[in-house]
Short mmCIF file of C-alpha atoms and ligand atoms in Angstrom, two decimals:
data_model
loop_
_atom_site.label_atom_id
_atom_site.label_comp_id
_atom_site.label_asym_id
_atom_site.label_seq_id
_atom_site.Cartn_x
_atom_site.Cartn_y
_atom_site.Cartn_z
CA MET A 2 68.78 287.49 64.05
CA ALA A 3 67.54 290.83 65.90
CA LEU A 4 69.17 291.62 69.28
CA HIS A 5 67.47 290.14 71.80
CA LEU A 6 66.95 290.54 75.11
CA HIS A 7 65.51 288.92 77.75
CA ASN A 8 62.77 292.13 80.23
CA THR A 9 61.24 291.03 83.87
CA LEU A 10 58.68 293.12 83.18
CA SER A 11 57.13 290.35 79.99
CA ARG A 12 59.46 287.31 81.55
CA ASN A 13 60.13 286.53 77.95
CA VAL A 14 63.25 287.04 75.66
CA GLU A 15 61.88 289.13 72.79
CA PRO A 16 63.94 290.82 69.75
CA PHE A 17 65.18 294.67 70.28
CA GLU A 18 63.32 297.44 69.18
CA PRO A 19 64.13 301.08 70.17
CA LEU A 20 61.07 303.25 71.15
CA ASP A 21 63.42 305.40 68.25
CA PRO A 22 64.49 303.77 65.27
CA ASP A 23 66.39 306.92 64.14
CA GLY A 24 67.74 308.01 67.64
CA PRO A 25 69.60 306.52 71.10
CA VAL A 26 68.67 304.01 72.71
CA GLY A 27 68.04 304.82 75.75
CA MET A 28 69.76 302.89 78.53
CA TYR A 29 69.79 303.92 82.71
CA CYS A 30 70.95 302.10 85.38
CA CYS A 31 71.00 302.39 89.05
CA GLY A 32 74.21 303.36 89.96
CA PRO A 33 75.99 303.15 93.25
CA THR A 34 74.97 303.52 96.63
CA VAL A 35 78.85 305.67 97.62
CA HIS A 36 78.32 304.89 101.67
CA ASP A 37 81.12 303.06 101.49
CA PHE A 38 84.00 301.51 98.83
CA ALA A 39 82.33 298.48 96.09
CA HIS A 40 82.95 295.43 96.20
CA ILE A 41 82.76 292.99 93.07
CA GLY A 42 79.24 292.09 93.83
CA ASN A 43 78.74 295.77 92.22
CA PHE A 44 80.46 295.32 89.79
CA ARG A 45 79.48 292.60 88.63
CA THR A 46 76.06 294.74 87.41
CA PHE A 47 77.87 297.14 86.27
CA VAL A 48 80.23 295.22 83.99
CA PHE A 49 76.43 293.83 83.06
CA ALA A 50 75.62 296.98 82.04
CA ASP A 51 78.97 298.55 80.00
CA LEU A 52 78.11 295.42 78.41
CA VAL A 53 74.47 295.32 77.05
CA ARG A 54 76.49 298.88 76.74
CA ARG A 55 78.49 297.27 74.18
CA VAL A 56 76.65 294.69 72.43
CA LEU A 57 73.93 297.47 71.61
CA GLN A 58 76.69 299.59 69.86
CA PHE A 59 78.44 296.76 68.78
CA ARG A 60 74.93 296.24 66.48
CA GLY A 61 74.92 300.01 65.72
CA HIS A 62 72.70 301.87 68.17
CA GLU A 63 73.22 304.51 69.51
CA VAL A 64 73.14 304.91 73.12
CA ASN A 65 72.43 307.30 75.34
CA HIS A 66 73.86 305.74 78.44
CA VAL A 67 72.39 307.66 81.98
CA MET A 68 74.14 305.96 85.14
CA ASN A 69 73.01 308.02 88.07
CA ILE A 70 75.32 308.48 90.89
CA THR A 71 72.61 308.01 95.23
CA ASP A 72 74.27 310.41 97.50
CA VAL A 73 71.32 310.44 99.92
CA GLU A 74 69.70 307.71 101.56
CA ASP A 75 69.53 306.19 104.96
CA LYS A 76 73.20 304.20 104.81
CA ILE A 77 74.68 307.24 104.57
CA ILE A 78 72.37 309.62 106.58
CA ARG A 79 73.79 306.38 109.25
CA ARG A 80 77.57 306.51 108.07
CA ILE A 81 78.13 310.61 107.89
CA ASN A 82 76.26 310.27 111.52
CA GLU A 83 79.06 308.13 112.36
CA THR A 84 81.82 309.82 110.99
CA GLY A 85 81.25 313.32 111.73
CA THR A 86 82.36 313.68 108.05
CA PRO A 87 80.42 316.52 106.29
CA LEU A 88 77.64 314.57 103.03
CA PRO A 89 79.54 316.12 100.29
CA GLU A 90 82.71 315.66 101.38
CA TYR A 91 81.79 312.10 103.05
CA THR A 92 80.31 311.05 99.79
CA ALA A 93 82.65 312.68 96.75
CA LYS A 94 86.05 310.36 98.38
CA TYR A 95 83.46 306.91 97.26
CA GLU A 96 82.48 308.93 94.26
CA SER A 97 85.83 309.38 92.73
CA ALA A 98 86.99 305.76 94.53
CA PHE A 99 83.85 304.46 91.86
CA LEU A 100 84.55 306.07 88.65
CA GLN A 101 88.59 305.03 88.67
CA ASP A 102 87.49 300.98 89.69
CA LEU A 103 84.80 302.01 86.54
CA LYS A 104 87.97 302.06 84.22
CA THR A 105 90.30 299.63 85.82
CA LEU A 106 87.18 297.09 85.29
CA ASN A 107 86.69 299.20 81.52
CA CYS A 108 83.58 300.27 81.24
CA LEU A 109 83.10 303.12 78.69
CA GLU A 110 81.57 305.90 81.31
CA PRO A 111 77.79 306.94 80.91
CA HIS A 112 76.37 310.06 78.58
CA HIS A 113 75.26 311.46 82.09
CA ARG A 114 75.88 310.95 86.00
CA PRO A 115 73.47 312.65 88.22
CA ARG A 116 73.97 312.33 91.75
CA ALA A 117 70.85 312.82 93.40
CA THR A 118 71.09 315.48 95.81
CA GLU A 119 71.91 317.65 92.67
CA HIS A 120 67.68 317.07 91.46
CA ILE A 121 65.93 317.78 94.08
CA PRO A 122 63.75 320.07 92.68
CA GLU A 123 63.04 318.03 90.26
CA MET A 124 62.25 315.56 92.76
CA LEU A 125 59.68 317.69 94.33
CA ASP A 126 57.84 318.61 91.33
CA LEU A 127 56.95 313.86 90.84
CA ILE A 128 56.04 314.08 94.40
CA GLY A 129 53.68 317.43 94.16
CA ARG A 130 51.81 315.50 91.12
CA LEU A 131 51.63 312.30 93.16
CA ILE A 132 49.74 314.55 96.11
CA GLU A 133 47.87 316.24 92.92
CA LYS A 134 46.45 312.84 91.43
CA GLU A 135 45.70 311.85 95.17
CA ILE A 136 48.05 309.20 94.79
CA ALA A 137 50.42 310.37 97.33
CA TYR A 138 49.64 311.81 100.91
CA GLN A 139 51.09 313.42 103.63
CA ALA A 140 50.84 311.67 106.77
CA GLU A 141 51.07 313.08 109.97
CA ASP A 142 54.78 312.12 110.49
CA GLY A 143 54.95 314.95 108.68
CA SER A 144 56.38 312.98 105.34
CA VAL A 145 54.60 311.66 102.35
CA TYR A 146 53.44 308.08 100.87
CA PHE A 147 53.25 306.96 97.86
CA SER A 148 49.53 305.40 97.99
CA ILE A 149 49.75 301.80 96.55
CA GLN A 150 45.44 302.13 96.65
CA ASN A 151 45.43 304.59 95.63
CA TYR A 152 47.26 303.10 92.49
CA GLN A 153 45.42 300.48 91.98
CA GLY A 154 42.14 302.75 92.23
CA CYS A 155 43.57 304.44 89.52
CA GLY A 156 43.55 300.96 87.11
CA CYS A 157 47.33 300.78 87.94
CA ASN A 158 49.28 297.13 88.67
CA TYR A 159 51.86 297.24 91.44
CA GLY A 160 54.23 294.42 91.66
CA ARG A 161 54.62 293.76 88.25
CA LEU A 162 57.84 292.14 87.81
CA LEU A 163 57.53 290.14 90.29
CA ASN A 164 53.73 289.48 90.31
CA LEU A 165 53.41 290.41 93.52
CA ASN A 166 49.52 288.31 95.47
CA PHE A 167 48.41 290.85 97.29
CA ASP A 168 45.70 288.35 99.26
CA ALA A 169 48.44 286.65 99.90
CA MET A 170 50.56 289.21 101.86
CA ARG A 171 49.87 290.76 104.68
CA GLN A 172 49.95 294.30 104.38
CA GLY A 173 51.49 296.90 106.49
CA GLU A 174 50.38 300.23 106.55
CA ARG A 175 53.26 302.19 105.88
CA VAL A 176 57.36 302.00 105.21
CA SER A 177 59.65 304.89 105.78
CA ASN A 178 63.01 302.69 105.08
CA ASP A 179 63.89 302.01 101.60
CA GLU A 180 65.21 299.09 102.14
CA TYR A 181 62.47 296.78 102.77
CA GLU A 182 61.54 292.67 101.95
CA LYS A 183 58.53 292.21 100.10
CA ASP A 184 56.06 290.41 102.48
CA SER A 185 55.54 293.81 103.88
CA VAL A 186 54.75 295.40 101.00
CA ALA A 187 53.25 298.88 102.44
CA ASP A 188 53.38 302.62 101.29
CA PHE A 189 56.69 303.77 100.58
CA ALA A 190 58.10 307.70 101.34
CA LEU A 191 59.07 309.59 99.47
CA TRP A 192 60.35 312.18 101.23
CA LYS A 193 60.99 312.11 104.62
CA ALA A 194 59.90 314.39 107.01
CA ARG A 195 63.55 315.53 109.00
CA VAL A 196 64.48 313.89 112.33
CA PRO A 197 67.03 315.41 114.80
CA GLU A 198 69.47 311.51 113.56
CA ASP A 199 69.45 313.92 109.57
CA GLY A 200 71.77 316.53 111.10
CA ASP A 201 73.06 319.01 108.50
CA VAL A 202 71.41 316.65 105.58
CA HIS A 203 67.48 318.56 104.35
CA TRP A 204 65.93 320.86 101.45
CA SER A 205 62.92 322.70 102.31
CA SER A 206 59.79 321.12 100.54
CA PRO A 207 56.27 322.49 100.05
CA TRP A 208 55.88 319.54 102.41
CA GLY A 209 59.17 320.99 105.19
CA ASP A 210 62.28 320.21 105.25
CA GLY A 211 63.07 316.76 104.75
CA ARG A 212 64.88 314.81 102.21
CA PRO A 213 64.16 312.20 99.50
CA GLY A 214 63.20 308.01 99.79
CA TRP A 215 65.83 306.29 97.66
CA HIS A 216 63.58 305.69 94.83
CA ILE A 217 61.89 308.68 93.58
CA GLU A 218 65.90 309.87 93.11
CA CYS A 219 65.85 307.17 90.47
CA SER A 220 62.78 308.41 88.78
CA ALA A 221 63.39 311.46 88.35
CA MET A 222 66.40 310.94 87.42
CA SER A 223 65.58 308.85 84.97
CA MET A 224 62.56 311.05 82.97
CA LYS A 225 64.64 313.99 84.07
CA LEU A 226 67.72 312.71 81.22
CA LEU A 227 65.28 310.01 79.22
CA GLY A 228 62.32 311.77 78.83
CA ASN A 229 59.05 309.92 80.59
CA THR A 230 59.38 306.40 78.98
CA PHE A 231 63.07 304.60 77.63
CA ASP A 232 64.09 301.72 76.35
CA LEU A 233 65.63 300.06 79.14
CA HIS A 234 66.45 299.56 82.85
CA LEU A 235 68.69 297.83 83.94
CA GLY A 236 70.79 296.71 87.78
CA GLY A 237 70.72 293.69 89.48
CA GLU A 238 67.90 292.01 90.55
CA ASP A 239 67.85 292.60 94.74
CA LEU A 240 66.80 296.06 93.49
CA ILE A 241 63.51 294.12 91.14
CA PHE A 242 61.44 294.77 94.69
CA PRO A 243 60.89 297.21 95.90
CA HIS A 244 63.18 299.80 94.19
CA HIS A 245 62.29 299.36 90.62
CA GLU A 246 58.69 298.21 91.59
CA ASP A 247 58.12 301.22 93.08
CA GLU A 248 60.42 303.38 90.79
CA ILE A 249 57.48 301.61 88.02
CA ALA A 250 55.11 303.31 90.43
CA GLN A 251 55.67 306.41 91.12
CA SER A 252 57.23 307.48 87.15
CA GLU A 253 53.33 305.73 85.63
CA GLY A 254 51.75 307.34 87.90
CA ALA A 255 53.00 310.44 87.48
CA THR A 256 52.72 310.71 84.15
CA GLY A 257 50.17 308.17 82.70
CA GLN A 258 52.61 306.89 80.88
CA PRO A 259 54.19 304.01 79.94
CA PHE A 260 58.02 304.73 82.42
CA VAL A 261 60.85 301.67 81.02
CA LYS A 262 60.24 299.21 77.72
CA LEU A 263 62.49 296.62 78.58
CA TRP A 264 63.93 295.41 82.35
CA LEU A 265 67.25 294.27 82.50
CA HIS A 266 68.45 292.40 85.74
CA GLY A 267 71.51 290.83 87.28
CA ALA A 268 72.18 287.67 89.00
CA HIS A 269 74.20 287.72 92.33
CA LEU A 270 77.98 286.63 92.25
CA LEU A 271 79.23 284.09 95.11
CA VAL A 272 82.49 284.40 96.09
CA GLU A 273 84.12 280.74 96.84
CA GLY A 274 80.49 279.26 96.10
CA LYS A 275 79.11 281.36 99.18
CA LYS A 276 77.31 284.82 100.13
CA MET A 277 80.42 287.57 100.25
CA SER A 278 80.71 288.66 103.95
CA LYS A 279 83.18 290.12 105.88
CA SER A 280 82.57 287.59 108.39
CA LEU A 281 83.42 284.83 105.91
CA GLY A 282 87.01 286.46 104.53
CA ASN A 283 85.66 286.59 101.04
CA PHE A 284 84.39 290.57 100.78
CA TYR A 285 86.71 291.88 98.25
CA THR A 286 86.96 295.30 97.15
CA LEU A 287 88.78 295.51 94.03
CA ALA A 288 91.59 297.60 95.02
CA ASP A 289 91.89 294.21 97.78
CA LEU A 290 91.89 292.16 94.52
CA LEU A 291 95.19 295.03 92.45
CA ASP A 292 96.76 294.41 96.15
CA GLN A 293 96.84 290.69 94.81
CA GLY A 294 98.18 291.29 91.74
CA HIS A 295 95.00 290.87 89.40
CA GLU A 296 94.84 293.26 86.52
CA GLY A 297 91.63 295.79 86.52
CA ARG A 298 90.49 293.08 82.55
CA ALA A 299 91.30 289.28 84.33
CA ILE A 300 88.50 290.96 86.40
CA ARG A 301 86.64 291.74 83.92
CA GLN A 302 86.52 288.53 81.81
CA LEU A 303 86.43 286.93 84.71
CA MET A 304 83.26 288.10 85.42
CA MET A 305 82.11 288.04 82.02
CA SER A 306 82.27 284.53 81.64
CA THR A 307 78.62 283.39 82.80
CA HIS A 308 75.63 285.00 81.21
CA TYR A 309 74.05 287.28 83.14
CA ARG A 310 71.47 285.88 84.45
CA GLU A 311 72.75 283.41 85.74
CA THR A 312 74.07 283.16 89.31
CA PHE A 313 78.40 283.50 89.27
CA ASN A 314 80.99 282.06 91.48
CA PHE A 315 84.12 284.29 91.82
CA THR A 316 87.00 282.29 92.56
CA LEU A 317 90.82 282.72 92.26
CA ASP A 318 91.40 279.99 90.81
CA GLY A 319 89.13 281.14 88.26
CA LEU A 320 90.84 284.78 87.77
CA ALA A 321 93.94 282.28 87.93
CA GLY A 322 92.35 280.79 84.73
CA ALA A 323 91.02 284.19 82.81
CA LYS A 324 94.88 285.33 83.21
CA THR A 325 95.84 282.70 81.73
CA ALA A 326 93.54 283.28 79.08
CA LEU A 327 94.31 286.49 78.59
CA ALA A 328 97.71 285.31 77.70
CA ARG A 329 97.09 283.30 74.97
CA ILE A 330 95.06 285.99 73.38
CA ASP A 331 97.49 288.57 73.23
CA GLU A 332 99.95 285.65 72.35
CA CYS A 333 97.99 285.41 69.29
CA ILE A 334 97.37 289.45 69.07
CA ALA A 335 101.69 289.57 69.15
CA LYS A 336 101.73 287.63 65.89
CA LEU A 337 99.40 289.00 64.09
CA ARG A 338 100.56 292.46 64.57
CA GLU A 339 103.80 291.20 63.36
CA VAL A 340 102.35 288.90 60.10
CA GLY A 341 99.70 291.97 60.29
CA GLY A 342 100.37 295.33 57.20
CA ASP A 343 99.19 298.35 58.20
CA GLU A 344 96.34 298.90 55.55
CA PRO A 345 92.46 298.85 56.77
CA VAL A 346 91.07 295.56 55.35
CA ASP A 347 87.78 293.47 56.32
CA PRO A 348 87.52 291.94 58.97
CA GLN A 349 87.05 288.10 58.39
CA ALA A 350 83.58 287.38 58.23
CA GLU A 351 83.33 283.85 60.02
CA PRO A 352 83.64 283.83 63.64
CA ILE A 353 82.18 287.53 63.75
CA GLU A 354 78.82 286.23 62.09
CA LYS A 355 79.48 283.62 65.06
CA PHE A 356 80.01 286.14 67.72
CA THR A 357 77.57 288.02 66.89
CA ALA A 358 74.70 284.93 66.66
CA ALA A 359 76.06 284.65 70.60
CA LEU A 360 75.39 287.39 71.84
CA ASP A 361 72.09 288.21 70.02
CA ASP A 362 71.24 285.01 72.01
CA ASP A 363 70.14 287.42 74.89
CA LEU A 364 74.27 287.88 75.78
CA ASN A 365 75.20 284.13 74.99
CA ILE A 366 78.47 285.63 76.43
CA SER A 367 80.21 281.35 76.56
CA SER A 368 78.78 281.37 73.52
CA ALA A 369 81.11 284.33 72.22
CA TRP A 370 84.06 283.24 74.18
CA ALA A 371 83.53 279.93 72.77
CA THR A 372 83.54 281.85 69.50
CA VAL A 373 86.88 283.75 71.03
CA PHE A 374 89.14 281.35 71.91
CA ASP A 375 88.21 278.81 68.51
CA TRP A 376 88.79 281.32 66.67
CA VAL A 377 92.21 282.16 68.36
CA ARG A 378 93.12 277.91 68.16
CA ASP A 379 92.34 278.47 64.80
CA THR A 380 94.82 281.31 64.02
CA ASN A 381 97.20 280.15 65.59
CA ARG A 382 97.39 276.99 64.27
CA ARG A 383 96.83 279.63 60.88
CA LEU A 384 99.99 281.55 61.46
CA ASN A 385 101.86 278.55 62.26
CA GLU A 386 101.00 277.22 58.39
CA GLY A 387 102.43 280.70 57.71
CA LEU A 388 99.47 283.50 56.57
CA SER A 389 100.13 285.98 53.87
CA SER A 390 100.33 289.84 55.80
CA ALA A 391 96.54 290.31 54.42
CA GLU A 392 94.92 287.43 55.66
CA ALA A 393 96.50 288.95 59.37
CA ALA A 394 95.07 291.70 58.94
CA ALA A 395 91.49 290.38 58.64
CA ALA A 396 91.88 288.52 61.77
CA LEU A 397 93.17 291.08 63.14
CA ALA A 398 90.75 292.89 62.79
CA ALA A 399 87.98 290.77 63.82
CA TRP A 400 89.51 290.55 66.87
CA GLN A 401 89.91 294.30 66.93
CA LYS A 402 85.58 294.24 66.62
CA PHE A 403 85.56 291.21 69.02
CA ASP A 404 87.42 293.83 71.93
CA THR A 405 84.76 296.41 71.18
CA VAL A 406 82.23 294.09 73.11
CA LEU A 407 85.06 292.57 75.26
CA ALA A 408 87.76 295.11 75.94
CA VAL A 409 89.92 292.86 77.93
CA GLY A 410 92.86 293.36 74.73
CA LYS A 411 96.00 294.54 75.67
CA GLU A 412 96.62 297.67 74.69
CA GLU A 413 99.92 297.99 71.69
CA SER A 414 102.86 298.87 73.49
CA THR A 415 103.95 301.58 71.24
CA VAL A 416 107.62 302.68 70.46
CA PRO A 417 109.15 305.50 71.28
CA ALA A 418 110.44 307.81 68.45
CA ASP A 419 113.97 307.85 69.70
CA ILE A 420 113.90 304.44 69.74
CA GLN A 421 112.36 303.70 66.32
CA ALA A 422 115.33 306.34 65.01
CA LYS A 423 117.66 303.74 66.84
CA VAL A 424 116.77 301.08 65.39
CA GLU A 425 116.29 302.67 61.68
CA GLN A 426 119.73 303.33 62.33
CA ARG A 427 120.87 299.70 63.44
CA THR A 428 119.33 298.07 60.23
CA ALA A 429 120.69 300.91 57.91
CA ALA A 430 124.29 300.54 59.35
CA ARG A 431 123.70 296.00 59.23
CA ALA A 432 122.82 297.30 55.08
CA ALA A 433 125.58 298.71 55.51
CA LYS A 434 127.92 296.24 56.50
CA ASP A 435 129.10 298.43 59.76
CA PHE A 436 128.91 295.90 62.23
CA ALA A 437 129.80 298.18 64.02
CA THR A 438 127.60 300.25 64.48
CA ALA A 439 124.65 298.32 64.20
CA ASP A 440 126.90 296.68 67.26
CA ALA A 441 126.73 299.74 69.51
CA LEU A 442 123.41 300.73 68.70
CA ARG A 443 121.52 297.28 69.01
CA ASP A 444 124.00 298.14 73.08
CA GLU A 445 121.81 301.12 73.58
CA LEU A 446 119.05 299.96 72.93
CA HIS A 447 119.06 297.46 75.57
CA ALA A 448 120.42 299.38 77.73
CA ALA A 449 117.31 301.41 77.73
CA GLY A 450 115.66 298.01 77.33
CA TRP A 451 114.70 297.32 74.23
CA THR A 452 115.20 294.60 72.00
CA ILE A 453 114.99 294.35 68.80
CA GLU A 454 113.26 291.47 67.11
CA ASP A 455 112.36 290.14 63.71
CA THR A 456 109.54 290.01 62.34
CA PRO A 457 108.55 289.36 58.20
CA ASN A 458 107.95 293.55 57.96
CA GLY A 459 111.58 293.84 59.21
CA PRO A 460 113.02 294.38 62.27
CA ARG A 461 110.84 295.36 64.97
CA ALA A 462 112.17 296.92 68.68
CA LYS A 463 110.52 295.71 71.39
CA PRO A 464 110.49 296.30 75.78
CA LEU A 465 113.12 294.02 77.76
ZN1 ZN B 518 67.75 303.65 91.13
#
């Protein structure tokens, strides 16, 4: 079976076929709006995007991963007005905290991280093309809006991700806010004319000073880096309308070409069964959880335990369970490392086949984890029965392959050269029956925080 994914556009699970069989898969994920510290609900989406990227790579695809940084939009302007901080200074703080959090969650760094404020010329170009085609117009308030009526008049269809029924909807005249509900579908702002509340945040344009709307930012940056038509666009399901719908309209309106082949959307996250909110006391940033002593990889494991299209209930009990699960894996891997040789070997075939089949089925992660935990149980049993060095190495290679997708494994602790030298001197002393020297070396190792364990491959240093 080939990799299959659910396309929001077709509402079907489809085989994934890259647009260019020889080139990299173009993948765009809407990045953070850097107006505050990201919360764990945001990170569910980014861990999901990381899973998609890792599965594509696991299936042999090269990926070109783009994640934008939204560093100008309504919320940011509001915050800088409240705090009196200049925009670049304000957003830099939250951008760097966000990138640090991604690392803590073992998310691979995107290949490109375009900032909106650095792509204003591309946005102006796109708006200019829409005006030329009469799909956009400048209104009396000086702002430039996207005309849904004219877009539909060109034979295009607005509302493809949601299947909007225009006849049943109240249509507003136009909307300047970046966020609005689907019952107020209306012409939306591409370029917002400068108003006093914008302070210093404005750029010049053929339509006067102003700033871009949020939706045009993603169209301009994604097409600049991935071309007019690309493979995958990801985001949380809350972005389907209006953000992604508007991205399609702007992009296809300007280019006349299909924008994205496959849209993937991740479901919401609840915390302790409720919508996360500061007033309910169940609102967590990643830093909050790390301060409570939780590990990034356990948070990742928990976030990846449920299928991406299912609402996920994040609980502290669940996090404790993830910690226990990872400890079981760590223990098994540590034993395999003791027994396994260093020679490169092929991984066990059967567990990898099962794991791959689960992921191919629209990223059926629960089934993939079940394969991994069955494998841990089976491996522990075989270790107890006695596993040859080659068998252990093949099992270890299987784990390494699982972990290219899961990314929750603990790094193998590396033994410093001076400690390793003392271990070898002690082994030599014991072989020469010089027990006084051997004991002295053992005491020195203890003092340095190391103990010696006998393994089938000989004595090894372990941190105390
Ligand atoms: Zn976006």
